[in-house]
Tab-separated table of N, CA, C and O and ligand atoms in Angstrom:
chain	number	residue	atom	x	y	z
A	1	MET	N	-20.656	-1.715	24.389
A	1	MET	CA	-19.424	-2.296	23.861
A	1	MET	C	-18.383	-1.211	23.593
A	1	MET	O	-17.281	-1.234	24.131
A	2	ILE	N	-18.758	-0.211	22.779
A	2	ILE	CA	-17.823	0.888	22.505
A	2	ILE	C	-17.769	1.799	23.724
A	2	ILE	O	-18.808	2.164	24.275
A	3	THR	N	-16.560	2.144	24.140
A	3	THR	CA	-16.430	3.050	25.276
A	3	THR	C	-16.027	4.458	24.821
A	3	THR	O	-16.765	5.408	25.042
A	4	TRP	N	-14.890	4.572	24.138
A	4	TRP	CA	-14.395	5.884	23.721
A	4	TRP	C	-13.978	5.833	22.256
A	4	TRP	O	-13.666	4.769	21.731
A	5	LEU	N	-13.922	7.042	21.678
A	5	LEU	CA	-13.242	7.188	20.390
A	5	LEU	C	-11.764	7.332	20.701
A	5	LEU	O	-11.371	8.252	21.416
A	6	ASN	N	-10.932	6.418	20.209
A	6	ASN	CA	-9.498	6.506	20.497
A	6	ASN	C	-8.790	7.444	19.534
A	6	ASN	O	-8.015	8.301	19.950
A	7	HIS	N	-9.023	7.267	18.229
A	7	HIS	CA	-8.396	8.179	17.262
A	7	HIS	C	-9.141	8.170	15.940
A	7	HIS	O	-9.917	7.251	15.659
A	8	ILE	N	-8.884	9.205	15.174
A	8	ILE	CA	-9.305	9.274	13.773
A	8	ILE	C	-8.015	9.332	12.973
A	8	ILE	O	-7.116	10.118	13.303
A	9	ALA	N	-7.893	8.467	11.976
A	9	ALA	CA	-6.674	8.425	11.169
A	9	ALA	C	-6.945	9.083	9.820
A	9	ALA	O	-7.940	8.779	9.158
A	10	ILE	N	-6.043	9.981	9.444
A	10	ILE	CA	-6.172	10.704	8.182
A	10	ILE	C	-4.932	10.406	7.348
A	10	ILE	O	-3.803	10.552	7.839
A	11	ALA	N	-5.149	9.952	6.129
A	11	ALA	CA	-4.033	9.703	5.214
A	11	ALA	C	-3.656	11.021	4.556
A	11	ALA	O	-4.533	11.742	4.071
A	12	VAL	N	-2.379	11.340	4.590
A	12	VAL	CA	-1.925	12.628	4.030
A	12	VAL	C	-0.805	12.409	3.025
A	12	VAL	O	0.082	11.582	3.240
A	13	PRO	N	-0.831	13.154	1.911
A	13	PRO	CA	0.233	13.004	0.916
A	13	PRO	C	1.535	13.688	1.341
A	13	PRO	O	2.604	13.345	0.840
A	14	ASP	N	1.452	14.656	2.252
A	14	ASP	CA	2.642	15.411	2.671
A	14	ASP	C	2.590	15.537	4.198
A	14	ASP	O	1.834	16.351	4.738
A	15	LEU	N	3.376	14.711	4.879
A	15	LEU	CA	3.279	14.644	6.346
A	15	LEU	C	3.753	15.938	7.008
A	15	LEU	O	3.132	16.411	7.964
A	16	SER	N	4.835	16.536	6.502
A	16	SER	CA	5.330	17.735	7.194
A	16	SER	C	4.377	18.916	6.993
A	16	SER	O	4.183	19.733	7.901
A	17	GLU	N	3.727	18.971	5.848
A	17	GLU	CA	2.721	20.015	5.645
A	17	GLU	C	1.569	19.814	6.615
A	17	GLU	O	1.072	20.765	7.242
A	18	ALA	N	1.152	18.561	6.791
A	18	ALA	CA	0.008	18.270	7.664
A	18	ALA	C	0.347	18.545	9.128
A	18	ALA	O	-0.457	19.135	9.858
A	19	THR	N	1.550	18.133	9.575
A	19	THR	CA	1.902	18.377	10.983
A	19	THR	C	2.022	19.883	11.235
A	19	THR	O	1.594	20.377	12.274
A	20	ALA	N	2.567	20.624	10.277
A	20	ALA	CA	2.680	22.082	10.432
A	20	ALA	C	1.299	22.708	10.558
A	20	ALA	O	1.081	23.621	11.368
A	21	ARG	N	0.352	22.211	9.793
A	21	ARG	CA	-1.007	22.744	9.842
A	21	ARG	C	-1.626	22.536	11.224
A	21	ARG	O	-2.190	23.441	11.818
A	22	TYR	N	-1.480	21.321	11.751
A	22	TYR	CA	-2.068	21.041	13.068
A	22	TYR	C	-1.350	21.805	14.182
A	22	TYR	O	-1.974	22.246	15.148
A	23	GLU	N	-0.028	21.972	14.036
A	23	GLU	CA	0.706	22.765	15.035
A	23	GLU	C	0.229	24.210	15.031
A	23	GLU	O	0.006	24.812	16.076
A	24	LEU	N	0.048	24.737	13.837
A	24	LEU	CA	-0.437	26.113	13.696
A	24	LEU	C	-1.784	26.289	14.391
A	24	LEU	O	-2.070	27.333	14.979
A	25	LEU	N	-2.587	25.235	14.364
A	25	LEU	CA	-3.931	25.312	14.940
A	25	LEU	C	-3.950	24.918	16.421
A	25	LEU	O	-5.015	24.782	17.014
A	26	GLY	N	-2.772	24.733	17.004
A	26	GLY	CA	-2.706	24.488	18.444
A	26	GLY	C	-2.674	23.029	18.835
A	26	GLY	O	-2.792	22.704	20.017
A	27	GLY	N	-2.516	22.136	17.886
A	27	GLY	CA	-2.428	20.709	18.209
A	27	GLY	C	-1.064	20.368	18.790
A	27	GLY	O	-0.060	21.004	18.463
A	28	LYS	N	-1.045	19.372	19.652
A	28	LYS	CA	0.217	18.877	20.212
A	28	LYS	C	0.642	17.694	19.344
A	28	LYS	O	0.043	16.621	19.397
A	29	VAL	N	1.655	17.914	18.496
A	29	VAL	CA	1.998	16.940	17.452
A	29	VAL	C	3.264	16.181	17.838
A	29	VAL	O	4.273	16.788	18.197
A	30	SER	N	3.217	14.852	17.742
A	30	SER	CA	4.396	14.031	18.064
A	30	SER	C	5.385	14.061	16.911
A	30	SER	O	5.055	14.426	15.782
A	31	GLU	N	6.610	13.611	17.191
A	31	GLU	CA	7.571	13.364	16.122
A	31	GLU	C	7.025	12.222	15.258
A	31	GLU	O	6.432	11.283	15.780
A	32	PRO	N	7.232	12.289	13.932
A	32	PRO	CA	6.795	11.167	13.085
A	32	PRO	C	7.508	9.880	13.488
A	32	PRO	O	8.678	9.899	13.870
A	33	GLN	N	6.757	8.791	13.410
A	33	GLN	CA	7.251	7.504	13.878
A	33	GLN	C	7.018	6.491	12.758
A	33	GLN	O	5.916	6.434	12.201
A	34	ALA	N	8.050	5.728	12.412
A	34	ALA	CA	7.905	4.704	11.376
A	34	ALA	C	7.299	3.444	11.990
A	34	ALA	O	7.827	2.929	12.971
A	35	ARG	N	6.199	2.981	11.429
A	35	ARG	CA	5.633	1.689	11.831
A	35	ARG	C	5.804	0.757	10.641
A	35	ARG	O	4.924	0.650	9.782
A	36	VAL	N	6.978	0.137	10.608
A	36	VAL	CA	7.405	-0.607	9.424
A	36	VAL	C	6.430	-1.737	9.094
A	36	VAL	O	6.044	-1.919	7.939
A	37	GLU	N	6.011	-2.470	10.142
A	37	GLU	CA	5.161	-3.650	9.874
A	37	GLU	C	3.787	-3.242	9.347
A	37	GLU	O	3.130	-4.015	8.653
A	38	GLU	N	3.365	-2.002	9.607
A	38	GLU	CA	2.078	-1.526	9.078
A	38	GLU	C	2.246	-0.762	7.772
A	38	GLU	O	1.253	-0.417	7.122
A	39	GLY	N	3.490	-0.431	7.427
A	39	GLY	CA	3.725	0.307	6.188
A	39	GLY	C	3.287	1.767	6.254
A	39	GLY	O	2.858	2.333	5.255
A	40	VAL	N	3.410	2.363	7.446
A	40	VAL	CA	3.028	3.771	7.577
A	40	VAL	C	4.029	4.526	8.443
A	40	VAL	O	4.669	3.966	9.317
A	41	THR	N	4.123	5.819	8.155
A	41	THR	CA	4.748	6.751	9.082
A	41	THR	C	3.609	7.535	9.698
A	41	THR	O	2.697	7.957	8.982
A	42	VAL	N	3.643	7.700	11.025
A	42	VAL	CA	2.513	8.339	11.696
A	42	VAL	C	2.992	9.450	12.610
A	42	VAL	O	4.007	9.320	13.292
A	43	ALA	N	2.261	10.560	12.577
A	43	ALA	CA	2.432	11.619	13.575
A	43	ALA	C	1.099	11.734	14.301
A	43	ALA	O	0.042	11.771	13.668
A	44	VAL	N	1.162	11.743	15.625
A	44	VAL	CA	-0.059	11.753	16.428
A	44	VAL	C	-0.303	13.164	16.959
A	44	VAL	O	0.594	13.784	17.530
A	45	VAL	N	-1.511	13.651	16.740
A	45	VAL	CA	-1.911	14.949	17.278
A	45	VAL	C	-2.833	14.658	18.451
A	45	VAL	O	-3.862	13.991	18.279
A	46	THR	N	-2.444	15.125	19.632
A	46	THR	CA	-3.205	14.798	20.844
A	46	THR	C	-4.072	15.979	21.267
A	46	THR	O	-3.588	17.115	21.366
A	47	PHE	N	-5.330	15.693	21.466
A	47	PHE	CA	-6.290	16.657	21.993
A	47	PHE	C	-6.806	16.110	23.319
A	47	PHE	O	-6.658	14.920	23.601
A	48	PRO	N	-7.433	16.961	24.147
A	48	PRO	CA	-7.892	16.470	25.445
A	48	PRO	C	-8.857	15.285	25.342
A	48	PRO	O	-8.885	14.430	26.237
A	49	ASN	N	-9.648	15.204	24.284
A	49	ASN	CA	-10.664	14.143	24.232
A	49	ASN	C	-10.403	13.076	23.188
A	49	ASN	O	-11.114	12.078	23.142
A	50	THR	N	-9.423	13.260	22.298
A	50	THR	CA	-9.125	12.206	21.323
A	50	THR	C	-7.807	12.522	20.627
A	50	THR	O	-7.096	13.452	21.008
A	51	LYS	N	-7.458	11.712	19.644
A	51	LYS	CA	-6.225	11.911	18.892
A	51	LYS	C	-6.529	11.865	17.400
A	51	LYS	O	-7.479	11.193	16.986
A	52	ILE	N	-5.703	12.550	16.643
A	52	ILE	CA	-5.721	12.415	15.192
A	52	ILE	C	-4.401	11.764	14.808
A	52	ILE	O	-3.342	12.208	15.269
A	53	GLU	N	-4.454	10.710	14.022
A	53	GLU	CA	-3.228	10.104	13.517
A	53	GLU	C	-3.073	10.501	12.059
A	53	GLU	O	-3.937	10.200	11.232
A	54	LEU	N	-1.980	11.193	11.777
A	54	LEU	CA	-1.680	11.572	10.393
A	54	LEU	C	-0.808	10.470	9.818
A	54	LEU	O	0.299	10.219	10.307
A	55	LEU	N	-1.321	9.792	8.793
A	55	LEU	CA	-0.643	8.616	8.233
A	55	LEU	C	-0.076	8.931	6.862
A	55	LEU	O	-0.751	9.545	6.028
A	56	HIS	N	1.148	8.465	6.640
A	56	HIS	CA	1.794	8.629	5.337
A	56	HIS	C	2.402	7.280	4.951
A	56	HIS	O	2.901	6.560	5.813
A	57	PRO	N	2.343	6.923	3.655
A	57	PRO	CA	2.863	5.608	3.254
A	57	PRO	C	4.350	5.441	3.586
A	57	PRO	O	5.132	6.391	3.482
A	58	LEU	N	4.706	4.224	3.976
A	58	LEU	CA	6.101	3.876	4.227
A	58	LEU	C	6.381	2.573	3.475
A	58	LEU	O	5.773	1.545	3.775
A	59	GLY	N	7.258	2.638	2.503
A	59	GLY	CA	7.618	1.434	1.742
A	59	GLY	C	6.678	1.177	0.573
A	59	GLY	O	5.585	1.725	0.501
A	60	GLU	N	7.157	0.312	-0.319
A	60	GLU	CA	6.453	0.045	-1.590
A	60	GLU	C	5.140	-0.705	-1.390
A	60	GLU	O	4.241	-0.608	-2.205
A	61	ALA	N	5.055	-1.457	-0.279
A	61	ALA	CA	3.878	-2.304	-0.069
A	61	ALA	C	2.870	-1.645	0.859
A	61	ALA	O	1.946	-2.292	1.338
A	62	SER	N	3.053	-0.359	1.118
A	62	SER	CA	2.148	0.312	2.062
A	62	SER	C	0.704	0.260	1.580
A	62	SER	O	0.408	0.562	0.423
A	63	PRO	N	-0.224	-0.100	2.484
A	63	PRO	CA	-1.634	-0.105	2.087
A	63	PRO	C	-2.156	1.294	1.780
A	63	PRO	O	-3.225	1.445	1.193
A	64	LEU	N	-1.393	2.309	2.156
A	64	LEU	CA	-1.861	3.682	1.906
A	64	LEU	C	-1.591	4.151	0.484
A	64	LEU	O	-2.152	5.156	0.050
A	65	ILE	N	-0.747	3.428	-0.243
A	65	ILE	CA	-0.428	3.870	-1.607
A	65	ILE	C	-1.690	3.858	-2.466
A	65	ILE	O	-2.009	4.845	-3.138
A	66	ASP	N	-2.443	2.751	-2.396
A	66	ASP	CA	-3.690	2.673	-3.169
A	66	ASP	C	-4.681	3.742	-2.713
A	66	ASP	O	-5.363	4.358	-3.520
A	67	TYR	N	-4.742	3.932	-1.401
A	67	TYR	CA	-5.685	4.916	-0.863
A	67	TYR	C	-5.370	6.313	-1.407
A	67	TYR	O	-6.264	7.032	-1.850
A	68	LEU	N	-4.091	6.677	-1.391
A	68	LEU	CA	-3.736	8.028	-1.848
A	68	LEU	C	-3.838	8.165	-3.367
A	68	LEU	O	-3.999	9.265	-3.870
A	69	GLU	N	-3.761	7.024	-4.071
A	69	GLU	CA	-4.009	7.092	-5.507
A	69	GLU	C	-5.468	7.460	-5.762
A	69	GLU	O	-5.780	8.247	-6.653
A	70	GLU	N	-6.348	6.881	-4.937
A	70	GLU	CA	-7.781	7.191	-5.079
A	70	GLU	C	-8.137	8.550	-4.501
A	70	GLU	O	-9.105	9.180	-4.938
A	71	HIS	N	-7.385	8.965	-3.483
A	71	HIS	CA	-7.659	10.244	-2.795
A	71	HIS	C	-6.362	11.048	-2.747
A	71	HIS	O	-5.716	11.120	-1.692
A	72	PRO	N	-5.958	11.625	-3.879
A	72	PRO	CA	-4.628	12.241	-3.944
A	72	PRO	C	-4.410	13.392	-2.963
A	72	PRO	O	-3.275	13.684	-2.602
A	73	ARG	N	-5.467	14.021	-2.502
A	73	ARG	CA	-5.291	15.117	-1.538
A	73	ARG	C	-5.373	14.630	-0.103
A	73	ARG	O	-5.306	15.414	0.832
A	74	GLY	N	-5.529	13.326	0.069
A	74	GLY	CA	-5.660	12.750	1.398
A	74	GLY	C	-7.116	12.544	1.750
A	74	GLY	O	-8.008	12.846	0.951
A	75	GLY	N	-7.359	12.006	2.946
A	75	GLY	CA	-8.737	11.792	3.362
A	75	GLY	C	-8.806	11.043	4.678
A	75	GLY	O	-7.799	10.517	5.165
A	76	VAL	N	-10.013	11.013	5.237
A	76	VAL	CA	-10.221	10.261	6.484
A	76	VAL	C	-10.086	8.779	6.159
A	76	VAL	O	-10.798	8.259	5.301
A	77	HIS	N	-9.152	8.101	6.796
A	77	HIS	CA	-8.850	6.711	6.473
A	77	HIS	C	-9.610	5.730	7.360
A	77	HIS	O	-10.200	4.778	6.874
A	78	HIS	N	-9.593	5.947	8.663
A	78	HIS	CA	-10.384	5.098	9.559
A	78	HIS	C	-10.624	5.782	10.895
A	78	HIS	O	-9.990	6.791	11.212
A	79	LEU	N	-11.573	5.236	11.652
A	79	LEU	CA	-11.811	5.650	13.030
A	79	LEU	C	-11.463	4.475	13.911
A	79	LEU	O	-11.584	3.330	13.488
A	80	CYS	N	-11.074	4.756	15.138
A	80	CYS	CA	-10.789	3.675	16.085
A	80	CYS	C	-11.586	3.876	17.364
A	80	CYS	O	-11.450	4.900	18.033
A	81	PHE	N	-12.392	2.872	17.684
A	81	PHE	CA	-13.165	2.874	18.924
A	81	PHE	C	-12.499	1.945	19.935
A	81	PHE	O	-12.001	0.875	19.572
A	82	GLU	N	-12.538	2.347	21.179
A	82	GLU	CA	-12.048	1.483	22.253
A	82	GLU	C	-13.162	0.551	22.712
A	82	GLU	O	-14.323	0.959	22.792
A	83	VAL	N	-12.760	-0.689	22.999
A	83	VAL	CA	-13.692	-1.659	23.589
A	83	VAL	C	-12.995	-2.321	24.772
A	83	VAL	O	-11.762	-2.320	24.863
A	84	GLU	N	-13.795	-2.879	25.664
A	84	GLU	CA	-13.201	-3.510	26.844
A	84	GLU	C	-12.690	-4.905	26.538
A	84	GLU	O	-11.712	-5.350	27.130
A	85	ASP	N	-13.350	-5.596	25.594
A	85	ASP	CA	-13.021	-7.000	25.349
A	85	ASP	C	-13.116	-7.250	23.843
A	85	ASP	O	-14.208	-7.235	23.277
A	86	ILE	N	-11.977	-7.466	23.215
A	86	ILE	CA	-11.948	-7.576	21.751
A	86	ILE	C	-12.673	-8.841	21.272
A	86	ILE	O	-13.285	-8.842	20.201
A	87	ASP	N	-12.609	-9.919	22.045
A	87	ASP	CA	-13.284	-11.152	21.623
A	87	ASP	C	-14.799	-10.990	21.691
A	87	ASP	O	-15.516	-11.415	20.786
A	88	ALA	N	-15.275	-10.345	22.755
A	88	ALA	CA	-16.711	-10.084	22.866
A	88	ALA	C	-17.158	-9.145	21.750
A	88	ALA	O	-18.231	-9.342	21.140
A	89	ALA	N	-16.334	-8.150	21.437
A	89	ALA	CA	-16.664	-7.216	20.356
A	89	ALA	C	-16.733	-7.957	19.023
A	89	ALA	O	-17.659	-7.743	18.226
A	90	SER	N	-15.771	-8.854	18.779
A	90	SER	CA	-15.754	-9.614	17.521
A	90	SER	C	-17.013	-10.459	17.388
A	90	SER	O	-17.627	-10.512	16.317
A	91	THR	N	-17.390	-11.118	18.470
A	91	THR	CA	-18.574	-11.976	18.448
A	91	THR	C	-19.823	-11.160	18.154
A	91	THR	O	-20.656	-11.533	17.314
A	92	LEU	N	-19.947	-10.016	18.818
A	92	LEU	CA	-21.109	-9.161	18.612
A	92	LEU	C	-21.147	-8.626	17.176
A	92	LEU	O	-22.194	-8.635	16.522
A	93	LEU	N	-19.998	-8.194	16.674
A	93	LEU	CA	-19.952	-7.668	15.306
A	93	LEU	C	-20.312	-8.748	14.291
A	93	LEU	O	-21.075	-8.511	13.355
A	94	ARG	N	-19.769	-9.951	14.490
A	94	ARG	CA	-20.092	-11.052	13.565
A	94	ARG	C	-21.581	-11.390	13.614
A	94	ARG	O	-22.170	-11.743	12.594
A	95	SER	N	-22.180	-11.231	14.794
A	95	SER	CA	-23.606	-11.568	14.929
A	95	SER	C	-24.495	-10.605	14.130
A	95	SER	O	-25.650	-10.919	13.866
A	96	VAL	N	-23.955	-9.435	13.783
A	96	VAL	CA	-24.720	-8.520	12.930
A	96	VAL	C	-24.090	-8.443	11.530
A	96	VAL	O	-24.187	-7.427	10.829
A	97	ASN	N	-23.430	-9.557	11.144
A	97	ASN	CA	-22.899	-9.733	9.786
A	97	ASN	C	-21.808	-8.746	9.406
A	97	ASN	O	-21.682	-8.373	8.240
A	98	CYS	N	-21.025	-8.311	10.374
A	98	CYS	CA	-19.838	-7.509	10.059
A	98	CYS	C	-18.658	-8.459	9.871
A	98	CYS	O	-18.358	-9.264	10.763
A	99	ARG	N	-18.016	-8.332	8.703
A	99	ARG	CA	-16.843	-9.164	8.432
A	99	ARG	C	-15.592	-8.495	9.005
A	99	ARG	O	-15.397	-7.289	8.814
A	100	ILE	N	-14.788	-9.291	9.673
A	100	ILE	CA	-13.538	-8.774	10.237
A	100	ILE	C	-12.432	-9.025	9.231
A	100	ILE	O	-12.313	-10.132	8.693
A	101	LEU	N	-11.661	-7.981	8.934
A	101	LEU	CA	-10.628	-8.079	7.908
A	101	LEU	C	-9.464	-8.944	8.384
A	101	LEU	O	-9.286	-9.172	9.580
A	102	GLY	N	-8.663	-9.396	7.423
A	102	GLY	CA	-7.502	-10.227	7.731
A	102	GLY	C	-7.937	-11.647	8.015
A	102	GLY	O	-8.847	-12.161	7.367
A	103	ASN	N	-7.320	-12.262	9.003
A	103	ASN	CA	-7.637	-13.669	9.288
A	103	ASN	C	-8.881	-13.821	10.165
A	103	ASN	O	-9.208	-14.920	10.589
A	104	GLY	N	-9.541	-12.702	10.456
A	104	GLY	CA	-10.783	-12.769	11.218
A	104	GLY	C	-10.594	-12.654	12.720
A	104	GLY	O	-11.560	-12.476	13.459
A	105	GLY	N	-9.343	-12.720	13.153
A	105	GLY	CA	-9.069	-12.615	14.590
A	105	GLY	C	-8.324	-11.334	14.900
A	105	GLY	O	-7.893	-10.621	13.996
A	106	PRO	N	-8.174	-11.018	16.186
A	106	PRO	CA	-7.446	-9.804	16.543
A	106	PRO	C	-5.959	-9.908	16.221
A	106	PRO	O	-5.395	-11.006	16.230
A	107	LYS	N	-5.362	-8.795	15.885
A	107	LYS	CA	-3.905	-8.750	15.728
A	107	LYS	C	-3.372	-7.686	16.663
A	107	LYS	O	-4.144	-6.892	17.215
A	108	ASN	N	-2.050	-7.705	16.815
A	108	ASN	CA	-1.446	-6.738	17.703
A	108	ASN	C	-1.411	-5.374	17.010
A	108	ASN	O	-0.850	-5.236	15.938
A	109	GLY	N	-2.056	-4.386	17.615
A	109	GLY	CA	-2.178	-3.094	16.968
A	109	GLY	C	-0.993	-2.190	17.208
A	109	GLY	O	-0.006	-2.579	17.842
A	110	ALA	N	-1.121	-0.975	16.713
A	110	ALA	CA	-0.038	-0.012	16.750
A	110	ALA	C	0.367	0.350	18.181
A	110	ALA	O	1.487	0.776	18.417
A	111	HIS	N	-0.558	0.215	19.124
A	111	HIS	CA	-0.230	0.599	20.491
A	111	HIS	C	0.046	-0.622	21.356
A	111	HIS	O	-0.047	-0.557	22.578
A	112	GLY	N	0.317	-1.776	20.688
A	112	GLY	CA	0.637	-2.989	21.426
A	112	GLY	C	-0.585	-3.661	22.030
A	112	GLY	O	-0.459	-4.543	22.874
A	113	LYS	N	-1.767	-3.255	21.615
A	113	LYS	CA	-2.997	-3.833	22.146
A	113	LYS	C	-3.758	-4.505	21.010
A	113	LYS	O	-3.602	-4.113	19.860
A	114	PRO	N	-4.594	-5.519	21.326
A	114	PRO	CA	-5.276	-6.228	20.251
A	114	PRO	C	-6.306	-5.359	19.531
A	114	PRO	O	-7.061	-4.627	20.179
A	115	VAL	N	-6.286	-5.451	18.207
A	115	VAL	CA	-7.215	-4.673	17.381
A	115	VAL	C	-7.844	-5.563	16.311
A	115	VAL	O	-7.284	-6.587	15.918
A	116	ILE	N	-9.008	-5.133	15.840
A	116	ILE	CA	-9.616	-5.704	14.640
A	116	ILE	C	-10.065	-4.540	13.758
A	116	ILE	O	-10.304	-3.428	14.253
A	117	PHE	N	-10.165	-4.816	12.466
A	117	PHE	CA	-10.743	-3.861	11.515
A	117	PHE	C	-11.946	-4.530	10.869
A	117	PHE	O	-11.878	-5.704	10.505
A	118	VAL	N	-13.031	-3.763	10.718
A	118	VAL	CA	-14.248	-4.300	10.109
A	118	VAL	C	-14.328	-3.822	8.658
A	118	VAL	O	-13.995	-2.671	8.347
A	119	ASP	N	-14.745	-4.715	7.789
A	119	ASP	CA	-14.914	-4.398	6.370
A	119	ASP	C	-15.830	-3.176	6.208
A	119	ASP	O	-16.953	-3.185	6.703
A	120	PRO	N	-15.346	-2.129	5.528
A	120	PRO	CA	-16.166	-0.912	5.362
A	120	PRO	C	-17.508	-1.189	4.682
A	120	PRO	O	-18.483	-0.463	4.914
A	121	ASN	N	-17.559	-2.253	3.857
A	121	ASN	CA	-18.836	-2.583	3.203
A	121	ASN	C	-19.899	-2.983	4.218
A	121	ASN	O	-21.087	-2.945	3.921
A	122	ASP	N	-19.466	-3.386	5.393
A	122	ASP	CA	-20.397	-3.811	6.440
A	122	ASP	C	-20.574	-2.738	7.509
A	122	ASP	O	-21.203	-2.977	8.530
A	123	PHE	N	-19.972	-1.544	7.285
A	123	PHE	CA	-20.021	-0.505	8.321
A	123	PHE	C	-20.248	0.872	7.699
A	123	PHE	O	-19.509	1.817	7.961
A	124	HIS	N	-21.261	0.961	6.862
A	124	HIS	CA	-21.700	2.249	6.296
A	124	HIS	C	-20.587	2.957	5.539
A	124	HIS	O	-20.522	4.187	5.514
A	125	GLY	N	-19.695	2.170	4.949
A	125	GLY	CA	-18.649	2.761	4.111
A	125	GLY	C	-17.436	3.250	4.872
A	125	GLY	O	-16.476	3.716	4.262
A	126	ALA	N	-17.447	3.142	6.200
A	126	ALA	CA	-16.303	3.615	6.992
A	126	ALA	C	-15.443	2.436	7.432
A	126	ALA	O	-15.967	1.398	7.844
A	127	LEU	N	-14.128	2.608	7.317
A	127	LEU	CA	-13.215	1.614	7.881
A	127	LEU	C	-13.114	1.892	9.378
A	127	LEU	O	-12.745	2.996	9.787
A	128	VAL	N	-13.496	0.896	10.184
A	128	VAL	CA	-13.524	1.088	11.638
A	128	VAL	C	-12.608	0.060	12.296
A	128	VAL	O	-12.665	-1.133	11.993
A	129	GLU	N	-11.761	0.588	13.172
A	129	GLU	CA	-10.855	-0.235	13.981
A	129	GLU	C	-11.451	-0.294	15.399
A	129	GLU	O	-11.976	0.703	15.885
A	130	PHE	N	-11.351	-1.447	16.014
A	130	PHE	CA	-11.732	-1.601	17.425
A	130	PHE	C	-10.488	-2.033	18.170
A	130	PHE	O	-9.781	-2.953	17.742
A	131	GLU	N	-10.205	-1.338	19.261
A	131	GLU	CA	-8.995	-1.613	20.028
A	131	GLU	C	-9.353	-1.926	21.474
A	131	GLU	O	-10.103	-1.167	22.103
A	132	GLN	N	-8.834	-3.045	21.955
A	132	GLN	CA	-9.081	-3.397	23.363
A	132	GLN	C	-8.170	-2.573	24.256
A	132	GLN	O	-6.976	-2.492	24.016
A	133	MET	N	-8.740	-1.963	25.277
A	133	MET	CA	-7.936	-1.114	26.164
A	133	MET	C	-7.543	-1.845	27.432
A	133	MET	O	-8.123	-2.831	27.791
B	1	CO	CO1	-5.803	3.236	13.847
């Protein structure tokens, strides 16, 4: 079902400090991009085999505000795995008692492709996103 690791998302309290750090270490860092509907500003660091998404809260209702309150220095927020078929992935995950967050169905993700997020309580404490490629 899982094909590739698409990205690891890290919540950061200071986006320009974080992008400077990755640039210093040789990462190819994108310009920060506002994703208003998700409540985040994101800078993507591209490596040959995967990406790191540096996430910073955008707006008062950002889901990252609570996260950064709990983790003031930042932290690994979620991983994203690629799958070939999001509906098949959802069915398989539900069959092993993984709850899908939100309305239970796929939504349009940050890259314009369908995604689901699984409840971390059902996935060893990690928030995991699955994205159909
Ligand atoms: Co993601």
